């Protein structure tokens, strides 16, 4: 157990500030976020070029250091030494909250391990912003970020989540939205969703309706920009009706996932978990042991 009192007591090290940045509209930057970036001794940026545009806009001259998933291992000790010397670091991603589908978590863990204060500022988060205007129930909800890219992996992932009652939040590339929605339709049935793109920007857009309706609209009017998908949760009755594997025996359901490209052991694990079975017993039945 460790205790952090962010703004009390004597400090023997600097503070790691996690600073959210606008997801599109620069006016969403908070006064506190601007002041924190100005007063920090260093800004750890996912991409220094993108962050520099923000700094120029608010006339912030604090030096930057590139810190992202590809160089974090090499730069971790340098960042920790900087904090231990009593200096403050403000960490930012390209947009939104650090650590949410962006780099940042490794530095947070390392700082906590060294008993260095980690202070998060509130601010822009695309998933929650889209959720509260989506028309989909905001509570309970669950955030997944980006789905697996391959169809078989997506099908397997969604099949595990088919009975979840929570509204589900996904990020997706505009080039993969139609394929992802097609897979959702296959697994979840024609649930209600909100497709959201270009949040806070001039082309901000919500398409609310069933999965099939949104898919039809994408065929008629292709899209660009950053995208989110908010999917309504499932009730027990809708799960029983819409699960594409519900009418199959457990063994046939495993075979169906394998035919869709899933690996045997993963298919067995997926079906066992979704049906409350003992994985080892299903494995033995499948291999006739």
PDB file of N, CA and C in Angstrom, residues 153-226:
ATOM      1  N   UNK A 153     -10.295 -12.561 -35.374  1.00  0.00           N
ATOM      2  CA  UNK A 153     -10.010 -12.053 -34.034  1.00  0.00           C
ATOM      3  C   UNK A 153     -11.154 -11.165 -33.539  1.00  0.00           C
ATOM      4  N   UNK A 154     -11.716 -10.381 -34.450  1.00  0.00           N
ATOM      5  CA  UNK A 154     -12.857  -9.542 -34.067  1.00  0.00           C
ATOM      6  C   UNK A 154     -14.058 -10.385 -33.670  1.00  0.00           C
ATOM      7  N   UNK A 155     -14.352 -11.393 -34.496  1.00  0.00           N
ATOM      8  CA  UNK A 155     -15.494 -12.276 -34.213  1.00  0.00           C
ATOM      9  C   UNK A 155     -15.328 -12.929 -32.848  1.00  0.00           C
ATOM     10  N   UNK A 156     -14.132 -13.412 -32.581  1.00  0.00           N
ATOM     11  CA  UNK A 156     -13.859 -14.065 -31.304  1.00  0.00           C
ATOM     12  C   UNK A 156     -14.030 -13.077 -30.153  1.00  0.00           C
ATOM     13  N   UNK A 157     -13.487 -11.857 -30.312  1.00  0.00           N
ATOM     14  CA  UNK A 157     -13.576 -10.829 -29.275  1.00  0.00           C
ATOM     15  C   UNK A 157     -15.027 -10.467 -28.994  1.00  0.00           C
ATOM     16  N   UNK A 158     -15.789 -10.211 -30.046  1.00  0.00           N
ATOM     17  CA  UNK A 158     -17.178  -9.795 -29.881  1.00  0.00           C
ATOM     18  C   UNK A 158     -18.035 -10.927 -29.307  1.00  0.00           C
ATOM     19  N   UNK A 159     -17.738 -12.159 -29.703  1.00  0.00           N
ATOM     20  CA  UNK A 159     -18.498 -13.295 -29.181  1.00  0.00           C
ATOM     21  C   UNK A 159     -18.358 -13.406 -27.667  1.00  0.00           C
ATOM     22  N   UNK A 160     -17.174 -13.111 -27.169  1.00  0.00           N
ATOM     23  CA  UNK A 160     -16.962 -13.126 -25.717  1.00  0.00           C
ATOM     24  C   UNK A 160     -17.781 -12.044 -25.015  1.00  0.00           C
ATOM     25  N   UNK A 161     -18.088 -10.950 -25.731  1.00  0.00           N
ATOM     26  CA  UNK A 161     -18.743  -9.796 -25.107  1.00  0.00           C
ATOM     27  C   UNK A 161     -20.238  -9.733 -25.409  1.00  0.00           C
ATOM     28  N   UNK A 162     -20.781 -10.729 -26.069  1.00  0.00           N
ATOM     29  CA  UNK A 162     -22.143 -10.631 -26.591  1.00  0.00           C
ATOM     30  C   UNK A 162     -23.181 -10.447 -25.498  1.00  0.00           C
ATOM     31  N   UNK A 163     -22.959 -11.012 -24.333  1.00  0.00           N
ATOM     32  CA  UNK A 163     -23.956 -10.936 -23.257  1.00  0.00           C
ATOM     33  C   UNK A 163     -23.703  -9.785 -22.294  1.00  0.00           C
ATOM     34  N   UNK A 164     -22.683  -8.982 -22.534  1.00  0.00           N
ATOM     35  CA  UNK A 164     -22.358  -7.895 -21.615  1.00  0.00           C
ATOM     36  C   UNK A 164     -23.470  -6.843 -21.628  1.00  0.00           C
ATOM     37  N   UNK A 165     -23.961  -6.426 -20.463  1.00  0.00           N
ATOM     38  CA  UNK A 165     -25.038  -5.421 -20.433  1.00  0.00           C
ATOM     39  C   UNK A 165     -24.541  -3.998 -20.631  1.00  0.00           C
ATOM     40  N   UNK A 166     -23.230  -3.773 -20.496  1.00  0.00           N
ATOM     41  CA  UNK A 166     -22.698  -2.413 -20.584  1.00  0.00           C
ATOM     42  C   UNK A 166     -22.732  -1.877 -22.019  1.00  0.00           C
ATOM     43  N   UNK A 167     -22.958  -0.578 -22.162  1.00  0.00           N
ATOM     44  CA  UNK A 167     -22.732   0.081 -23.445  1.00  0.00           C
ATOM     45  C   UNK A 167     -21.236   0.004 -23.739  1.00  0.00           C
ATOM     46  N   UNK A 168     -20.890  -0.230 -24.995  1.00  0.00           N
ATOM     47  CA  UNK A 168     -19.500  -0.493 -25.358  1.00  0.00           C
ATOM     48  C   UNK A 168     -18.967   0.633 -26.240  1.00  0.00           C
ATOM     49  N   UNK A 169     -17.744   1.080 -25.926  1.00  0.00           N
ATOM     50  CA  UNK A 169     -17.123   2.194 -26.645  1.00  0.00           C
ATOM     51  C   UNK A 169     -15.912   1.671 -27.407  1.00  0.00           C
ATOM     52  N   UNK A 170     -15.896   1.910 -28.711  1.00  0.00           N
ATOM     53  CA  UNK A 170     -14.796   1.470 -29.560  1.00  0.00           C
ATOM     54  C   UNK A 170     -14.258   2.645 -30.372  1.00  0.00           C
ATOM     55  N   UNK A 171     -12.945   2.649 -30.606  1.00  0.00           N
ATOM     56  CA  UNK A 171     -12.343   3.511 -31.616  1.00  0.00           C
ATOM     57  C   UNK A 171     -12.170   2.678 -32.889  1.00  0.00           C
ATOM     58  N   UNK A 172     -12.204   3.333 -34.044  1.00  0.00           N
ATOM     59  CA  UNK A 172     -11.995   2.592 -35.286  1.00  0.00           C
ATOM     60  C   UNK A 172     -11.485   3.515 -36.385  1.00  0.00           C
ATOM     61  N   UNK A 173     -10.708   2.935 -37.286  1.00  0.00           N
ATOM     62  CA  UNK A 173     -10.225   3.655 -38.460  1.00  0.00           C
ATOM     63  C   UNK A 173     -11.371   3.803 -39.458  1.00  0.00           C
ATOM     64  N   UNK A 174     -11.453   4.943 -40.155  1.00  0.00           N
ATOM     65  CA  UNK A 174     -12.535   5.110 -41.140  1.00  0.00           C
ATOM     66  C   UNK A 174     -12.489   4.062 -42.249  1.00  0.00           C
ATOM     67  N   UNK A 175     -11.298   3.522 -42.518  1.00  0.00           N
ATOM     68  CA  UNK A 175     -11.162   2.518 -43.571  1.00  0.00           C
ATOM     69  C   UNK A 175     -11.694   1.141 -43.146  1.00  0.00           C
ATOM     70  N   UNK A 176     -11.882   0.945 -41.824  1.00  0.00           N
ATOM     71  CA  UNK A 176     -12.311  -0.365 -41.335  1.00  0.00           C
ATOM     72  C   UNK A 176     -13.704  -0.345 -40.708  1.00  0.00           C
ATOM     73  N   UNK A 177     -14.338   0.820 -40.677  1.00  0.00           N
ATOM     74  CA  UNK A 177     -15.622   0.940 -39.991  1.00  0.00           C
ATOM     75  C   UNK A 177     -16.666  -0.012 -40.571  1.00  0.00           C
ATOM     76  N   UNK A 178     -16.806  -0.035 -41.892  1.00  0.00           N
ATOM     77  CA  UNK A 178     -17.841  -0.868 -42.506  1.00  0.00           C
ATOM     78  C   UNK A 178     -17.613  -2.346 -42.201  1.00  0.00           C
ATOM     79  N   UNK A 179     -16.376  -2.799 -42.309  1.00  0.00           N
ATOM     80  CA  UNK A 179     -16.075  -4.201 -42.027  1.00  0.00           C
ATOM     81  C   UNK A 179     -16.346  -4.531 -40.564  1.00  0.00           C
ATOM     82  N   UNK A 180     -15.991  -3.625 -39.671  1.00  0.00           N
ATOM     83  CA  UNK A 180     -16.218  -3.847 -38.247  1.00  0.00           C
ATOM     84  C   UNK A 180     -17.707  -3.907 -37.932  1.00  0.00           C
ATOM     85  N   UNK A 181     -18.487  -2.999 -38.496  1.00  0.00           N
ATOM     86  CA  UNK A 181     -19.930  -3.014 -38.266  1.00  0.00           C
ATOM     87  C   UNK A 181     -20.576  -4.271 -38.836  1.00  0.00           C
ATOM     88  N   UNK A 182     -20.055  -4.751 -39.960  1.00  0.00           N
ATOM     89  CA  UNK A 182     -20.561  -5.999 -40.534  1.00  0.00           C
ATOM     90  C   UNK A 182     -20.320  -7.166 -39.579  1.00  0.00           C
ATOM     91  N   UNK A 183     -19.155  -7.199 -38.969  1.00  0.00           N
ATOM     92  CA  UNK A 183     -18.854  -8.251 -37.994  1.00  0.00           C
ATOM     93  C   UNK A 183     -19.728  -8.116 -36.752  1.00  0.00           C
ATOM     94  N   UNK A 184     -19.964  -6.883 -36.318  1.00  0.00           N
ATOM     95  CA  UNK A 184     -20.848  -6.665 -35.169  1.00  0.00           C
ATOM     96  C   UNK A 184     -22.270  -7.141 -35.472  1.00  0.00           C
ATOM     97  N   UNK A 185     -22.730  -6.840 -36.671  1.00  0.00           N
ATOM     98  CA  UNK A 185     -24.070  -7.268 -37.064  1.00  0.00           C
ATOM     99  C   UNK A 185     -24.175  -8.788 -37.045  1.00  0.00           C
ATOM    100  N   UNK A 186     -23.129  -9.454 -37.482  1.00  0.00           N
ATOM    101  CA  UNK A 186     -23.112 -10.921 -37.508  1.00  0.00           C
ATOM    102  C   UNK A 186     -23.161 -11.502 -36.098  1.00  0.00           C
ATOM    103  N   UNK A 187     -22.459 -10.889 -35.180  1.00  0.00           N
ATOM    104  CA  UNK A 187     -22.358 -11.440 -33.823  1.00  0.00           C
ATOM    105  C   UNK A 187     -23.465 -10.906 -32.914  1.00  0.00           C
ATOM    106  N   UNK A 188     -23.651  -9.588 -32.883  1.00  0.00           N
ATOM    107  CA  UNK A 188     -24.578  -8.964 -31.944  1.00  0.00           C
ATOM    108  C   UNK A 188     -26.015  -8.915 -32.434  1.00  0.00           C
ATOM    109  N   UNK A 189     -26.230  -9.094 -33.732  1.00  0.00           N
ATOM    110  CA  UNK A 189     -27.534  -8.798 -34.279  1.00  0.00           C
ATOM    111  C   UNK A 189     -27.656  -7.302 -34.526  1.00  0.00           C
ATOM    112  N   UNK A 190     -28.860  -6.846 -34.855  1.00  0.00           N
ATOM    113  CA  UNK A 190     -29.045  -5.453 -35.290  1.00  0.00           C
ATOM    114  C   UNK A 190     -29.272  -4.520 -34.108  1.00  0.00           C
ATOM    115  N   UNK A 191     -28.270  -4.381 -33.261  1.00  0.00           N
ATOM    116  CA  UNK A 191     -28.369  -3.517 -32.086  1.00  0.00           C
ATOM    117  C   UNK A 191     -28.400  -2.035 -32.461  1.00  0.00           C
ATOM    118  N   UNK A 192     -28.796  -1.226 -31.502  1.00  0.00           N
ATOM    119  CA  UNK A 192     -28.739   0.220 -31.656  1.00  0.00           C
ATOM    120  C   UNK A 192     -27.308   0.698 -31.389  1.00  0.00           C
ATOM    121  N   UNK A 193     -26.833   1.597 -32.228  1.00  0.00           N
ATOM    122  CA  UNK A 193     -25.485   2.140 -32.082  1.00  0.00           C
ATOM    123  C   UNK A 193     -25.498   3.634 -32.395  1.00  0.00           C
ATOM    124  N   UNK A 194     -24.399   4.258 -32.051  1.00  0.00           N
ATOM    125  CA  UNK A 194     -24.130   5.624 -32.521  1.00  0.00           C
ATOM    126  C   UNK A 194     -22.748   5.604 -33.155  1.00  0.00           C
ATOM    127  N   UNK A 195     -22.688   5.999 -34.406  1.00  0.00           N
ATOM    128  CA  UNK A 195     -21.403   6.151 -35.089  1.00  0.00           C
ATOM    129  C   UNK A 195     -21.056   7.634 -35.047  1.00  0.00           C
ATOM    130  N   UNK A 196     -19.868   7.944 -34.523  1.00  0.00           N
ATOM    131  CA  UNK A 196     -19.482   9.331 -34.284  1.00  0.00           C
ATOM    132  C   UNK A 196     -18.149   9.596 -34.971  1.00  0.00           C
ATOM    133  N   UNK A 197     -18.053  10.732 -35.630  1.00  0.00           N
ATOM    134  CA  UNK A 197     -16.773  11.062 -36.259  1.00  0.00           C
ATOM    135  C   UNK A 197     -16.464  12.546 -36.102  1.00  0.00           C
ATOM    136  N   UNK A 198     -15.165  12.848 -36.124  1.00  0.00           N
ATOM    137  CA  UNK A 198     -14.665  14.221 -36.107  1.00  0.00           C
ATOM    138  C   UNK A 198     -15.215  15.030 -34.923  1.00  0.00           C
ATOM    139  N   UNK A 199     -15.172  14.450 -33.752  1.00  0.00           N
ATOM    140  CA  UNK A 199     -15.664  15.133 -32.556  1.00  0.00           C
ATOM    141  C   UNK A 199     -14.991  16.494 -32.362  1.00  0.00           C
ATOM    142  N   UNK A 200     -15.771  17.466 -32.016  1.00  0.00           N
ATOM    143  CA  UNK A 200     -15.395  18.854 -31.695  1.00  0.00           C
ATOM    144  C   UNK A 200     -14.911  19.636 -32.910  1.00  0.00           C
ATOM    145  N   UNK A 201     -14.895  19.024 -34.090  1.00  0.00           N
ATOM    146  CA  UNK A 201     -14.407  19.704 -35.295  1.00  0.00           C
ATOM    147  C   UNK A 201     -15.592  20.158 -36.146  1.00  0.00           C
ATOM    148  N   UNK A 202     -15.304  20.881 -37.190  1.00  0.00           N
ATOM    149  CA  UNK A 202     -16.359  21.472 -38.017  1.00  0.00           C
ATOM    150  C   UNK A 202     -17.219  20.398 -38.681  1.00  0.00           C
ATOM    151  N   UNK A 203     -16.656  19.215 -38.940  1.00  0.00           N
ATOM    152  CA  UNK A 203     -17.425  18.152 -39.591  1.00  0.00           C
ATOM    153  C   UNK A 203     -17.946  17.117 -38.593  1.00  0.00           C
ATOM    154  N   UNK A 204     -18.055  17.488 -37.328  1.00  0.00           N
ATOM    155  CA  UNK A 204     -18.578  16.568 -36.311  1.00  0.00           C
ATOM    156  C   UNK A 204     -19.917  15.989 -36.765  1.00  0.00           C
ATOM    157  N   UNK A 205     -20.077  14.677 -36.554  1.00  0.00           N
ATOM    158  CA  UNK A 205     -21.261  14.007 -37.083  1.00  0.00           C
ATOM    159  C   UNK A 205     -21.633  12.818 -36.203  1.00  0.00           C
ATOM    160  N   UNK A 206     -22.909  12.671 -35.940  1.00  0.00           N
ATOM    161  CA  UNK A 206     -23.469  11.497 -35.251  1.00  0.00           C
ATOM    162  C   UNK A 206     -24.437  10.798 -36.196  1.00  0.00           C
ATOM    163  N   UNK A 207     -24.297   9.503 -36.343  1.00  0.00           N
ATOM    164  CA  UNK A 207     -25.288   8.702 -37.058  1.00  0.00           C
ATOM    165  C   UNK A 207     -25.840   7.701 -36.051  1.00  0.00           C
ATOM    166  N   UNK A 208     -27.092   7.877 -35.678  1.00  0.00           N
ATOM    167  CA  UNK A 208     -27.730   7.056 -34.660  1.00  0.00           C
ATOM    168  C   UNK A 208     -28.767   6.155 -35.302  1.00  0.00           C
ATOM    169  N   UNK A 209     -28.766   4.886 -34.913  1.00  0.00           N
ATOM    170  CA  UNK A 209     -29.732   3.944 -35.465  1.00  0.00           C
ATOM    171  C   UNK A 209     -29.263   2.522 -35.248  1.00  0.00           C
ATOM    172  N   UNK A 210     -29.867   1.599 -35.979  1.00  0.00           N
ATOM    173  CA  UNK A 210     -29.434   0.208 -35.892  1.00  0.00           C
ATOM    174  C   UNK A 210     -28.131   0.033 -36.677  1.00  0.00           C
ATOM    175  N   UNK A 211     -27.441  -1.058 -36.420  1.00  0.00           N
ATOM    176  CA  UNK A 211     -26.192  -1.315 -37.143  1.00  0.00           C
ATOM    177  C   UNK A 211     -26.443  -1.350 -38.645  1.00  0.00           C
ATOM    178  N   UNK A 212     -27.520  -2.011 -39.058  1.00  0.00           N
ATOM    179  CA  UNK A 212     -27.796  -2.123 -40.496  1.00  0.00           C
ATOM    180  C   UNK A 212     -28.101  -0.756 -41.102  1.00  0.00           C
ATOM    181  N   UNK A 213     -28.782   0.105 -40.363  1.00  0.00           N
ATOM    182  CA  UNK A 213     -29.086   1.438 -40.882  1.00  0.00           C
ATOM    183  C   UNK A 213     -27.818   2.266 -41.050  1.00  0.00           C
ATOM    184  N   UNK A 214     -26.928   2.188 -40.073  1.00  0.00           N
ATOM    185  CA  UNK A 214     -25.680   2.937 -40.175  1.00  0.00           C
ATOM    186  C   UNK A 214     -24.819   2.389 -41.316  1.00  0.00           C
ATOM    187  N   UNK A 215     -24.783   1.070 -41.457  1.00  0.00           N
ATOM    188  CA  UNK A 215     -24.038   0.465 -42.564  1.00  0.00           C
ATOM    189  C   UNK A 215     -24.571   0.961 -43.903  1.00  0.00           C
ATOM    190  N   UNK A 216     -25.877   1.011 -44.044  1.00  0.00           N
ATOM    191  CA  UNK A 216     -26.484   1.486 -45.293  1.00  0.00           C
ATOM    192  C   UNK A 216     -26.110   2.941 -45.558  1.00  0.00           C
ATOM    193  N   UNK A 217     -26.059   3.742 -44.503  1.00  0.00           N
ATOM    194  CA  UNK A 217     -25.708   5.158 -44.688  1.00  0.00           C
ATOM    195  C   UNK A 217     -24.248   5.310 -45.104  1.00  0.00           C
ATOM    196  N   UNK A 218     -23.381   4.416 -44.628  1.00  0.00           N
ATOM    197  CA  UNK A 218     -21.965   4.490 -45.004  1.00  0.00           C
ATOM    198  C   UNK A 218     -21.764   4.137 -46.479  1.00  0.00           C
ATOM    199  N   UNK A 219     -22.599   3.249 -46.987  1.00  0.00           N
ATOM    200  CA  UNK A 219     -22.522   2.912 -48.416  1.00  0.00           C
ATOM    201  C   UNK A 219     -22.953   4.106 -49.266  1.00  0.00           C
ATOM    202  N   UNK A 220     -23.947   4.840 -48.792  1.00  0.00           N
ATOM    203  CA  UNK A 220     -24.459   5.979 -49.549  1.00  0.00           C
ATOM    204  C   UNK A 220     -23.573   7.211 -49.406  1.00  0.00           C
ATOM    205  N   UNK A 221     -22.926   7.322 -48.241  1.00  0.00           N
ATOM    206  CA  UNK A 221     -22.113   8.509 -47.968  1.00  0.00           C
ATOM    207  C   UNK A 221     -20.853   8.098 -47.213  1.00  0.00           C
ATOM    208  N   UNK A 222     -19.779   7.771 -47.929  1.00  0.00           N
ATOM    209  CA  UNK A 222     -18.513   7.366 -47.290  1.00  0.00           C
ATOM    210  C   UNK A 222     -18.002   8.447 -46.348  1.00  0.00           C
ATOM    211  N   UNK A 223     -17.157   8.044 -45.416  1.00  0.00           N
ATOM    212  CA  UNK A 223     -16.717   8.968 -44.376  1.00  0.00           C
ATOM    213  C   UNK A 223     -15.195   9.069 -44.303  1.00  0.00           C
ATOM    214  N   UNK A 224     -14.739  10.141 -43.660  1.00  0.00           N
ATOM    215  CA  UNK A 224     -13.333  10.346 -43.357  1.00  0.00           C
ATOM    216  C   UNK A 224     -13.226  10.784 -41.900  1.00  0.00           C
ATOM    217  N   UNK A 225     -12.005  10.822 -41.394  1.00  0.00           N
ATOM    218  CA  UNK A 225     -11.776  11.373 -40.070  1.00  0.00           C
ATOM    219  C   UNK A 225     -11.754  10.337 -38.965  1.00  0.00           C
ATOM    220  N   UNK A 226     -11.515  10.801 -37.750  1.00  0.00           N
ATOM    221  CA  UNK A 226     -11.434   9.927 -36.590  1.00  0.00           C
ATOM    222  C   UNK A 226     -12.825   9.484 -36.172  1.00  0.00           C
TER     223      UNK A 226
END
